[in-house]
């Protein structure tokens, strides 16, 4: 099945099973804004807990905060967001559709990558096990031609971005003959900068009202609180501050479901270090964050680092952790060495001394900062994409199953009485009343057992137990494993010990140490 179709299925699966709904659905939705349903909120909370605990529980030098969404507007002047938090946009004059110029060019780069991938796959099929990919890539004429064009485009694009050269971005679009996907024409406007921050007014009187912004990142709430936390928490460098919260960006092009939203959630951690030590810490955090992702078992080959061609105005090193979505490798997390830019700017704009006194060195300095910043929604999407599975079973029957990591699954155990009578529902309720203190259980008595299994498979429940007449006599149930569909008879008294460990975030966290 084409990856595009797989993605469409995932989007409709998310709606059908209570994971994600379009915002304001009965009013036909609101562009790039989504609501999480009864299953989605559980998965999202589990992702957040996994992240939070991995930061705050596992590191005795990292603490959390929860800062306000509204902040003093000067903060955004100091951080550079008022002047430089822009995307280059371009309009097609025929379709009147607006695009990000950089995204159009990156899509073109991906097309070259696709062509190369297809050539390599074709050759792999033809030559079988004896296929030497490296040799093929360096000798095949067509691959070399695509690669040369790609590299030249990449070099030209990176230069234009670094020099903020909007005319050159437009020229690249013209030279590459990139067309509007709607009108099919190359009738493009100039490229212009567009600021992504939402603003509103605070205060009631017209002369007393102040223009404030909805934060486009949670990080600034950490920077302006760093000294409060350092002093009250008696933190010594190196130390970190973690935060989970909403961020808002007026994205020009809303695309790919919850991948690019106008209201989304970030999990950010700023790690304050001695000047000169930042690149060592940058590498440490790169490694730690990749390990956190891989521990979920979604497949190591689905991750890669992508080092930035154009560094943000605040960074001296930056990389993305990309995940292979059905629409290609895409950024899920950014790791940035932000230098002392933000703290120095806040010192300058606030006029307050926010230097750190290092008792070991007996000197004051502005700390350097390593940031890890991951979008909850993108993480959610990557988990969904990797877990969605359509399987053909023996006998030709098919099932849709979400093979979610057990620790993240919204429901851990489905409890199903074989029939709705003879005391079986009461026994099933008894089991839930015992286990619900340990993990999330769901009771279901409607339809055949087979249909109920399918419903639990579709929401990703790792275990189901069936309560039958025999249960009333021997206090045993049949447990069914989601992925293997294997069934076994176990004592009710053993259920907690069989399941709790496998579905707990704690066991996932233990793999990180
Ligand atoms: N404080 C640094 C910062 O905000 P970023 O690379 O702009 O860096 C960090 O964003 C992460 O936030 C991204 O890797 C992505 O997961 C998430 N993110 C950014 N914009 C988003 C959007 N419009 N919709 C959903 N997630 C987004």
Coordinates of C-alpha atoms and ligand atoms in Angstrom, one line a residue:
X1 CA 0.0 0.0 0.0
X2 CA 1.3 3.5 -0.8
X3 CA 2.6 5.3 2.2
X4 CA 0.2 8.2 1.5
X5 CA -2.7 5.8 1.9
X6 CA -1.2 4.3 5.1
X7 CA -1.1 7.8 6.5
X8 CA -4.7 8.5 5.6
X9 CA -5.7 5.3 7.4
X10 CA -3.8 6.3 10.5
X11 CA -5.5 9.7 10.5
X12 CA -9.0 8.2 10.3
X13 CA -8.1 5.4 12.8
X14 CA -7.1 8.2 15.3
X15 CA -10.6 9.7 14.9
X16 CA -12.5 6.5 14.8
X17 CA -11.0 5.2 18.1
X18 CA -11.0 8.4 20.1
X19 CA -7.4 9.4 19.8
X20 CA -7.5 12.7 17.8
X21 CA -10.4 14.8 16.6
X22 CA -10.3 17.9 14.5
X23 CA -10.8 20.9 16.7
X24 CA -14.4 22.4 16.6
X25 CA -15.4 19.4 14.5
X26 CA -19.1 20.2 14.3
X27 CA -18.1 23.6 12.8
X28 CA -16.0 21.8 10.2
X29 CA -12.7 22.2 12.1
X30 CA -10.1 24.9 12.6
X31 CA -6.9 24.8 10.5
X32 CA -4.1 22.9 12.1
X33 CA -5.7 22.7 15.6
X34 CA -6.7 19.3 17.0
X35 CA -8.3 17.9 20.1
X36 CA -7.2 14.7 21.9
X37 CA -10.0 12.2 22.7
X38 CA -10.4 9.7 25.5
X39 CA -7.7 7.4 24.2
X40 CA -5.4 10.2 22.9
X41 CA -5.2 12.0 26.2
X42 CA -4.0 8.8 27.9
X43 CA -1.3 8.1 25.3
X44 CA -0.3 11.8 25.5
X45 CA -0.1 11.7 29.3
X46 CA 2.0 8.5 29.2
X47 CA 4.4 10.1 26.7
X48 CA 4.7 13.2 29.0
X49 CA 5.2 11.1 32.0
X50 CA 7.9 9.0 30.3
X51 CA 9.7 12.2 29.4
X52 CA 9.2 14.0 32.7
X53 CA 10.4 11.1 34.8
X54 CA 13.4 10.5 32.6
X55 CA 14.4 14.1 33.2
X56 CA 13.3 14.9 36.7
X57 CA 13.3 11.5 38.5
X58 CA 16.4 10.1 36.9
X59 CA 18.6 13.2 37.3
X60 CA 19.1 14.7 40.7
X61 CA 20.3 17.9 39.1
X62 CA 17.2 18.5 36.9
X63 CA 14.1 20.0 38.3
X64 CA 10.8 21.0 36.7
X65 CA 8.7 24.2 36.5
X66 CA 5.4 25.4 35.0
X67 CA 5.7 28.9 33.7
X68 CA 2.8 31.1 32.4
X69 CA 1.9 31.2 28.7
X70 CA 1.7 35.0 28.8
X71 CA 5.0 36.7 29.5
X72 CA 6.3 40.3 29.5
X73 CA 6.5 41.3 25.8
X74 CA 10.0 42.5 26.1
X75 CA 11.1 38.9 26.6
X76 CA 10.3 38.2 22.9
X77 CA 12.2 41.3 21.9
X78 CA 15.2 40.1 23.9
X79 CA 15.0 36.5 22.6
X80 CA 15.0 37.7 19.0
X81 CA 11.5 36.3 18.2
X82 CA 9.9 39.7 17.4
X83 CA 12.6 40.4 14.8
X84 CA 13.6 37.0 13.6
X85 CA 11.0 34.3 14.3
X86 CA 10.0 34.3 10.6
X87 CA 9.3 31.8 7.9
X88 CA 10.0 32.7 4.2
X89 CA 6.6 32.5 2.4
X90 CA 5.8 32.5 -1.3
X91 CA 2.4 32.7 -3.0
X92 CA 1.3 31.1 -6.3
X93 CA -0.5 33.8 -8.3
X94 CA -2.8 31.4 -10.0
X95 CA -4.0 29.2 -7.1
X96 CA -3.6 32.0 -4.6
X97 CA -2.1 29.3 -2.3
X98 CA 0.6 30.2 0.1
X99 CA 3.7 28.0 0.7
X100 CA 6.9 28.1 2.8
X101 CA 9.7 28.6 0.3
X102 CA 12.1 26.5 2.3
X103 CA 9.6 23.6 2.5
X104 CA 9.1 23.7 -1.3
X105 CA 12.9 23.3 -1.7
X106 CA 13.2 20.6 0.9
X107 CA 10.4 18.7 -0.8
X108 CA 12.5 18.9 -4.0
X109 CA 15.5 17.6 -2.1
X110 CA 13.4 14.7 -0.9
X111 CA 12.3 13.9 -4.5
X112 CA 16.0 13.4 -5.4
X113 CA 16.4 11.2 -2.4
X114 CA 13.4 9.2 -3.4
X115 CA 14.7 8.7 -6.9
X116 CA 18.0 7.4 -5.6
X117 CA 16.3 5.1 -3.1
X118 CA 14.2 3.6 -5.8
X119 CA 17.2 3.0 -8.1
X120 CA 19.0 1.3 -5.2
X121 CA 16.0 -0.8 -4.2
X122 CA 15.5 -1.9 -7.8
X123 CA 19.2 -3.0 -8.1
X124 CA 19.0 -4.7 -4.7
X125 CA 16.1 -6.8 -5.9
X126 CA 17.9 -7.7 -9.1
X127 CA 21.3 -8.7 -7.6
X128 CA 19.9 -10.2 -4.3
X129 CA 22.3 -11.0 -1.4
X130 CA 25.5 -10.3 -3.5
X131 CA 24.4 -6.6 -3.9
X132 CA 27.0 -4.1 -2.7
X133 CA 25.1 -0.9 -2.1
X134 CA 28.1 1.4 -1.5
X135 CA 29.7 0.2 -4.8
X136 CA 26.4 0.7 -6.7
X137 CA 25.9 4.2 -5.3
X138 CA 29.5 5.2 -6.4
X139 CA 29.3 3.7 -9.9
X140 CA 25.8 3.7 -11.3
X141 CA 25.3 6.6 -13.8
X142 CA 21.7 7.5 -12.9
X143 CA 22.4 7.4 -9.1
X144 CA 25.5 9.6 -9.6
X145 CA 23.5 12.1 -11.7
X146 CA 20.7 12.4 -9.1
X147 CA 23.2 12.6 -6.3
X148 CA 25.2 15.4 -8.0
X149 CA 22.0 17.4 -8.6
X150 CA 20.9 16.9 -5.1
X151 CA 24.2 18.0 -3.6
X152 CA 24.4 21.1 -5.7
X153 CA 20.8 22.1 -4.8
X154 CA 21.5 21.4 -1.1
X155 CA 24.7 23.6 -1.2
X156 CA 22.9 26.4 -2.9
X157 CA 19.9 26.2 -0.6
X158 CA 22.0 26.1 2.6
X159 CA 24.0 29.2 1.4
X160 CA 20.7 31.1 0.7
X161 CA 19.3 30.3 4.1
X162 CA 22.5 31.2 5.9
X163 CA 22.7 34.6 4.1
X164 CA 18.9 35.1 4.5
X165 CA 18.8 35.7 0.8
X166 CA 15.1 35.6 -0.1
X167 CA 15.7 36.4 -3.8
X168 CA 18.0 33.4 -4.1
X169 CA 15.4 31.2 -2.5
X170 CA 12.9 32.3 -5.1
X171 CA 15.4 31.8 -7.9
X172 CA 16.1 28.2 -6.7
X173 CA 12.3 27.5 -6.9
X174 CA 12.3 28.9 -10.5
X175 CA 15.5 27.1 -11.6
X176 CA 14.3 23.8 -10.2
X177 CA 11.0 24.3 -12.0
X178 CA 9.0 23.7 -8.8
X179 CA 5.3 24.0 -9.6
X180 CA 2.3 24.7 -7.3
X181 CA 0.7 21.4 -6.5
X182 CA -2.8 23.0 -6.9
X183 CA -2.5 25.1 -10.1
X184 CA 0.5 23.2 -11.6
X185 CA 2.0 26.6 -12.6
X186 CA 5.4 28.3 -11.9
X187 CA 3.7 31.7 -11.5
X188 CA 5.3 32.7 -8.1
X189 CA 5.4 35.9 -6.1
X190 CA 8.5 37.3 -4.4
X191 CA 9.6 35.5 -1.2
X192 CA 8.6 37.5 2.0
X193 CA 9.3 37.0 5.7
X194 CA 6.3 36.2 7.9
X195 CA 6.4 36.4 11.7
X196 CA 4.9 33.3 13.3
X197 CA 3.9 34.7 16.7
X198 CA 0.3 35.2 17.7
X199 CA -0.5 38.4 19.6
X200 CA -3.4 39.6 21.7
X201 CA -4.0 42.5 24.1
X202 CA -3.8 42.4 27.8
X203 CA -5.8 45.0 29.9
X204 CA -9.1 46.6 29.3
X205 CA -8.6 50.3 28.4
X206 CA -7.5 51.2 24.9
X207 CA -4.6 53.4 26.1
X208 CA -3.6 51.0 28.9
X209 CA -3.7 47.8 26.9
X210 CA -0.5 46.0 26.2
X211 CA 0.3 43.9 23.2
X212 CA 1.3 40.4 24.4
X213 CA 2.3 37.3 22.6
X214 CA 1.3 33.7 23.0
X215 CA 4.6 32.0 23.6
X216 CA 6.0 30.3 20.5
X217 CA 8.3 28.1 22.7
X218 CA 8.3 27.2 26.4
X219 CA 12.1 27.8 26.7
X220 CA 11.9 31.5 27.5
X221 CA 9.8 30.7 30.6
X222 CA 12.8 28.6 31.8
X223 CA 15.4 31.3 31.0
X224 CA 13.7 34.1 32.9
X225 CA 13.2 31.8 35.9
X226 CA 16.7 30.2 35.9
X227 CA 18.1 32.3 38.7
X228 CA 14.9 31.9 40.9
X229 CA 15.2 28.1 40.5
X230 CA 19.0 28.1 41.0
X231 CA 18.8 30.1 44.2
X232 CA 15.7 28.6 45.8
X233 CA 16.8 25.0 44.7
X234 CA 20.4 25.6 45.6
X235 CA 21.4 24.2 42.2
X236 CA 25.0 23.9 41.2
X237 CA 26.2 24.0 37.6
X238 CA 25.7 21.8 35.6
X239 CA 21.9 21.7 36.3
X240 CA 18.8 21.5 34.2
X241 CA 15.2 22.9 34.3
X242 CA 12.5 20.9 32.5
X243 CA 9.1 22.1 31.4
X244 CA 6.1 20.7 29.5
X245 CA 3.6 23.2 28.1
X246 CA 1.6 24.7 25.2
X247 CA 3.2 26.7 22.5
X248 CA 1.6 28.6 19.6
X249 CA 2.8 29.4 16.1
X250 CA 0.9 30.9 13.2
X251 CA 2.2 28.3 10.8
X252 CA 1.8 29.4 7.2
X253 CA 1.3 25.9 5.9
X254 CA -0.6 23.6 8.1
X255 CA 0.1 20.1 6.9
X256 CA 0.3 16.5 7.8
X257 CA -2.3 16.2 10.6
X258 CA -0.7 16.8 14.1
X259 CA 2.8 17.2 12.6
X260 CA 2.5 20.9 12.1
X261 CA 0.0 22.6 14.4
X262 CA -0.8 26.1 15.4
X263 CA -1.4 25.1 19.0
X264 CA 0.9 22.3 20.2
X265 CA 2.8 21.1 23.2
X266 CA 6.5 21.0 23.9
X267 CA 8.7 19.2 26.4
X268 CA 11.8 21.3 26.8
X269 CA 14.8 21.0 29.1
X270 CA 17.5 23.7 29.4
X271 CA 20.8 22.4 30.8
X272 CA 23.0 25.2 32.3
X273 CA 26.8 24.5 31.9
X274 CA 30.1 26.2 32.3
X275 CA 31.2 28.3 29.2
X276 CA 33.5 26.1 27.1
X277 CA 31.9 22.9 28.2
X278 CA 28.8 23.2 26.1
X279 CA 29.9 21.1 23.1
X280 CA 30.8 18.2 25.3
X281 CA 27.3 18.4 27.0
X282 CA 25.7 18.8 23.6
X283 CA 27.1 15.4 22.5
X284 CA 26.1 13.8 25.8
X285 CA 22.5 15.0 25.4
X286 CA 22.4 13.9 21.8
X287 CA 23.3 10.4 22.9
X288 CA 20.9 10.4 25.9
X289 CA 17.9 11.6 23.9
X290 CA 18.4 9.1 21.1
X291 CA 18.6 6.3 23.8
X292 CA 15.3 7.6 25.3
X293 CA 13.6 7.3 21.9
X294 CA 15.1 3.9 21.0
X295 CA 14.1 2.4 24.4
X296 CA 10.5 2.5 23.2
X297 CA 11.3 -0.3 20.7
X298 CA 9.7 1.3 17.7
X299 CA 12.7 0.3 15.6
X300 CA 16.3 1.7 15.7
X301 CA 16.4 2.2 11.9
X302 CA 13.6 4.7 12.2
X303 CA 15.8 7.3 13.8
X304 CA 18.5 9.5 12.4
X305 CA 20.3 12.7 13.3
X306 CA 20.1 15.7 11.0
X307 CA 22.6 18.4 11.7
X308 CA 21.4 21.9 10.9
X309 CA 22.7 23.7 7.7
X310 CA 21.5 27.0 9.1
X311 CA 22.0 27.6 12.8
X312 CA 19.3 29.6 14.6
X313 CA 20.3 33.0 15.8
X314 CA 21.1 31.7 19.2
X315 CA 22.9 28.4 18.5
X316 CA 26.5 27.3 18.0
X317 CA 25.5 23.6 17.3
X318 CA 22.2 22.1 16.5
X319 CA 20.8 18.8 15.4
X320 CA 17.4 17.2 15.0
X321 CA 16.3 13.7 15.9
X322 CA 14.3 12.6 12.9
X323 CA 11.8 9.8 12.8
X324 CA 10.7 7.9 9.7
X325 CA 7.0 8.9 9.2
X326 CA 5.0 7.6 6.3
X327 CA 5.8 10.9 4.6
X328 CA 9.6 10.5 5.1
X329 CA 12.1 11.3 7.9
X330 CA 10.9 14.3 9.9
X331 CA 12.1 16.2 12.9
X332 CA 10.6 15.1 16.2
X333 CA 13.1 16.7 18.5
X334 CA 15.7 19.5 18.4
X335 CA 18.9 19.5 20.4
X336 CA 20.6 22.9 20.5
X337 CA 23.7 24.4 22.0
X338 CA 22.2 27.9 22.6
X339 CA 25.4 29.5 23.9
X340 CA 24.8 32.2 26.5
X341 CA 22.7 34.1 24.0
X342 CA 19.3 34.0 25.8
X343 CA 20.6 34.8 29.3
X344 CA 22.8 37.6 28.0
X345 CA 19.9 39.1 26.1
X346 CA 17.6 39.0 29.2
X347 CA 20.4 40.5 31.3
X348 CA 20.7 43.3 28.7
X349 CA 16.9 44.0 28.3
X350 CA 15.9 43.6 31.9
X351 CA 18.9 45.5 33.3
X352 CA 19.2 42.8 36.1
X353 CA 22.3 40.9 36.9
X354 CA 21.5 37.3 36.3
X355 CA 25.0 35.9 36.4
X356 CA 25.8 32.6 38.2
X357 CA 28.4 32.6 41.0
X358 CA 30.4 29.4 40.6
X359 CA 31.7 28.5 44.1
X360 CA 34.2 26.0 42.7
X361 CA 35.8 28.6 40.4
X362 CA 35.1 31.5 42.7
X363 CA 33.9 33.5 39.7
X364 CA 30.6 34.8 38.2
X365 CA 29.6 34.1 34.6
X366 CA 26.6 33.7 32.3
X367 CA 26.0 30.0 31.9
X368 CA 25.9 28.3 28.5
X369 CA 22.8 26.3 27.7
X370 CA 22.1 23.0 26.0
X371 CA 18.5 22.6 25.1
X372 CA 16.5 19.5 24.3
X373 CA 13.2 20.3 22.8
X374 CA 10.6 17.7 21.7
X375 CA 7.1 18.2 20.5
X376 CA 4.6 16.0 22.4
X377 CA 2.3 15.9 19.3
X378 CA 5.0 14.9 16.9
X379 CA 6.1 12.2 19.4
X380 CA 2.5 11.0 19.6
X381 CA 2.4 10.9 15.8
X382 CA 5.6 8.9 15.5
X383 CA 4.3 6.4 18.0
X384 CA 1.0 6.1 16.2
X385 CA 2.7 5.7 12.8
X386 CA 5.1 3.0 14.0
X387 CA 2.4 1.1 15.9
X388 CA -0.4 1.0 13.2
X389 CA -0.5 -2.4 11.6
X390 CA -2.8 -4.3 9.3
X391 CA -2.4 -8.0 9.6
X392 CA -3.8 -10.9 7.6
X393 CA -4.4 -13.9 9.9
X394 CA -4.5 -17.6 9.3
X395 CA -7.7 -18.2 7.4
X396 CA -7.6 -14.9 5.5
X397 CA -9.2 -12.8 8.2
X398 CA -7.6 -9.4 8.8
X399 CA -7.1 -7.3 11.9
X400 CA -6.0 -3.7 12.5
X401 CA -3.8 -3.6 15.6
X402 CA -1.9 -0.7 17.3
X403 CA 1.3 -2.3 18.5
X404 CA 1.9 0.5 21.0
X405 CA 4.7 0.2 23.5
X406 CA 2.9 -1.3 26.5
X407 CA 4.1 1.4 28.8
X408 CA 2.4 4.0 26.6
X409 CA -0.8 2.2 25.8
X410 CA -3.9 4.0 27.1
X411 CA -5.6 0.8 28.3
X412 CA -3.4 -1.9 29.7
X413 CA -6.0 -4.6 30.2
X414 CA -9.3 -5.5 28.7
X415 CA -11.5 -7.5 31.0
X416 CA -14.2 -9.5 29.0
X417 CA -16.8 -11.7 30.5
X418 CA -17.6 -14.5 28.1
X419 CA -21.4 -13.9 28.5
X420 CA -23.4 -11.2 30.1
X421 CA -25.0 -13.5 32.7
X422 CA -24.3 -16.3 35.2
X423 CA -22.3 -14.0 37.5
X424 CA -19.5 -13.5 34.9
X425 CA -19.9 -9.7 34.7
X426 CA -19.7 -9.5 38.5
X427 CA -16.5 -11.6 38.5
X428 CA -15.0 -9.4 35.8
X429 CA -15.9 -6.2 37.8
X430 CA -14.2 -7.8 40.8
X431 CA -11.0 -8.3 38.9
X432 CA -11.1 -4.6 37.7
X433 CA -11.8 -3.3 41.2
X434 CA -8.6 -5.1 42.3
X435 CA -6.4 -4.1 39.4
X436 CA -7.5 -0.5 38.7
X437 CA -5.3 0.9 41.4
X438 CA -2.3 -0.5 39.5
X439 CA -3.1 0.3 35.8
X440 CA -5.9 1.3 33.4
X441 CA -8.4 -1.5 32.8
X442 CA -11.5 -1.5 30.5
X443 CA -14.6 -3.6 30.9
X444 CA -16.4 -4.8 27.7
X445 CA -19.3 -7.2 27.5
X446 CA -20.9 -6.2 24.2
X447 CA -20.6 -8.5 21.0
X448 CA -18.7 -11.7 20.5
X449 CA -15.4 -12.3 22.1
X450 CA -13.7 -12.1 18.7
X451 CA -15.2 -8.6 18.0
X452 CA -14.1 -7.5 21.5
X453 CA -10.6 -8.6 20.9
X454 CA -10.5 -6.7 17.6
X455 CA -11.7 -3.5 19.4
X456 CA -9.0 -3.9 22.0
X457 CA -6.4 -4.5 19.3
X458 CA -7.5 -1.4 17.5
X459 CA -6.9 0.8 20.6
X460 CA -3.6 -1.0 21.3
X461 CA -4.5 -2.8 24.6
X462 CA -1.6 -5.1 25.3
X463 CA -3.5 -7.7 27.3
X464 CA -7.1 -9.0 27.5
X465 CA -8.5 -11.5 30.0
X466 CA -11.6 -13.6 29.4
X467 CA -13.8 -14.5 32.4
X468 CA -15.7 -17.8 31.7
X469 CA -17.7 -20.3 33.7
X470 CA -14.6 -22.2 34.8
X471 CA -13.3 -19.0 36.4
X472 CA -16.1 -19.1 39.0
X473 CA -14.7 -22.5 40.0
X474 CA -10.9 -22.2 39.8
X475 CA -10.3 -18.4 39.9
X476 CA -8.3 -18.6 36.7
X477 CA -8.8 -16.6 33.5
X478 CA -7.6 -16.8 29.9
X479 CA -5.0 -14.1 29.2
X480 CA -4.5 -13.1 25.5
X481 CA -1.4 -11.2 24.3
X482 CA -2.1 -8.5 21.7
X483 CA 0.9 -9.0 19.4
X484 CA 1.2 -12.8 19.3
X485 CA -2.5 -13.5 20.0
X486 CA -1.3 -16.3 22.2
X487 CA -3.6 -17.4 25.0
X488 CA -2.9 -19.0 28.3
X489 CA -4.7 -19.9 31.5
X490 CA -3.5 -18.0 34.6
X491 CA -4.6 -17.4 38.2
X492 CA -6.4 -14.1 38.8
X493 CA -4.1 -13.6 41.8
X494 CA -1.1 -13.7 39.4
X495 CA -2.5 -11.0 37.0
X496 CA -0.9 -8.0 38.7
X497 CA 2.6 -9.6 38.7
X498 CA 2.3 -10.8 35.1
X499 CA 1.1 -7.4 33.7
X500 CA 2.1 -4.5 36.0
X501 CA 5.8 -4.7 35.3
X502 CA 5.4 -5.0 31.5
X503 CA 3.1 -2.0 31.2
X504 CA 4.8 0.3 33.7
X505 CA 6.8 3.4 32.8
X506 CA 9.2 2.4 35.6
X507 CA 10.5 -0.6 33.7
X508 CA 11.0 1.6 30.6
X509 CA 12.9 4.1 32.7
X510 CA 15.2 1.3 34.1
X511 CA 16.4 0.6 30.5
X512 CA 17.8 4.1 30.4
X513 CA 20.3 3.8 33.2
Ligands
LIG1 N1 12.9 26.0 22.0 C1 13.4 25.5 20.8 C2 12.4 25.2 19.8 O1 11.2 25.6 20.0 P1 11.9 24.1 17.5 O2 12.8 23.2 16.7 O3 11.3 25.3 16.8 O4 12.8 24.6 18.7 C3 11.1 22.1 19.0 O5 10.8 23.2 18.1 C4 10.1 21.0 18.7 O6 8.8 21.4 18.8 C5 10.2 20.4 17.3 O7 11.2 19.4 17.2 C6 8.8 19.8 17.1 O8 8.7 18.5 17.7 C7 7.9 20.7 18.0 N2 7.2 21.7 17.1 C8 7.7 22.8 16.6 N3 6.7 23.4 15.8 C9 5.7 22.6 15.8 C10 4.4 22.7 15.2 N4 4.0 23.7 14.5 N5 3.5 21.7 15.5 C11 3.9 20.6 16.2 N6 5.1 20.5 16.8 C12 6.0 21.5 16.6

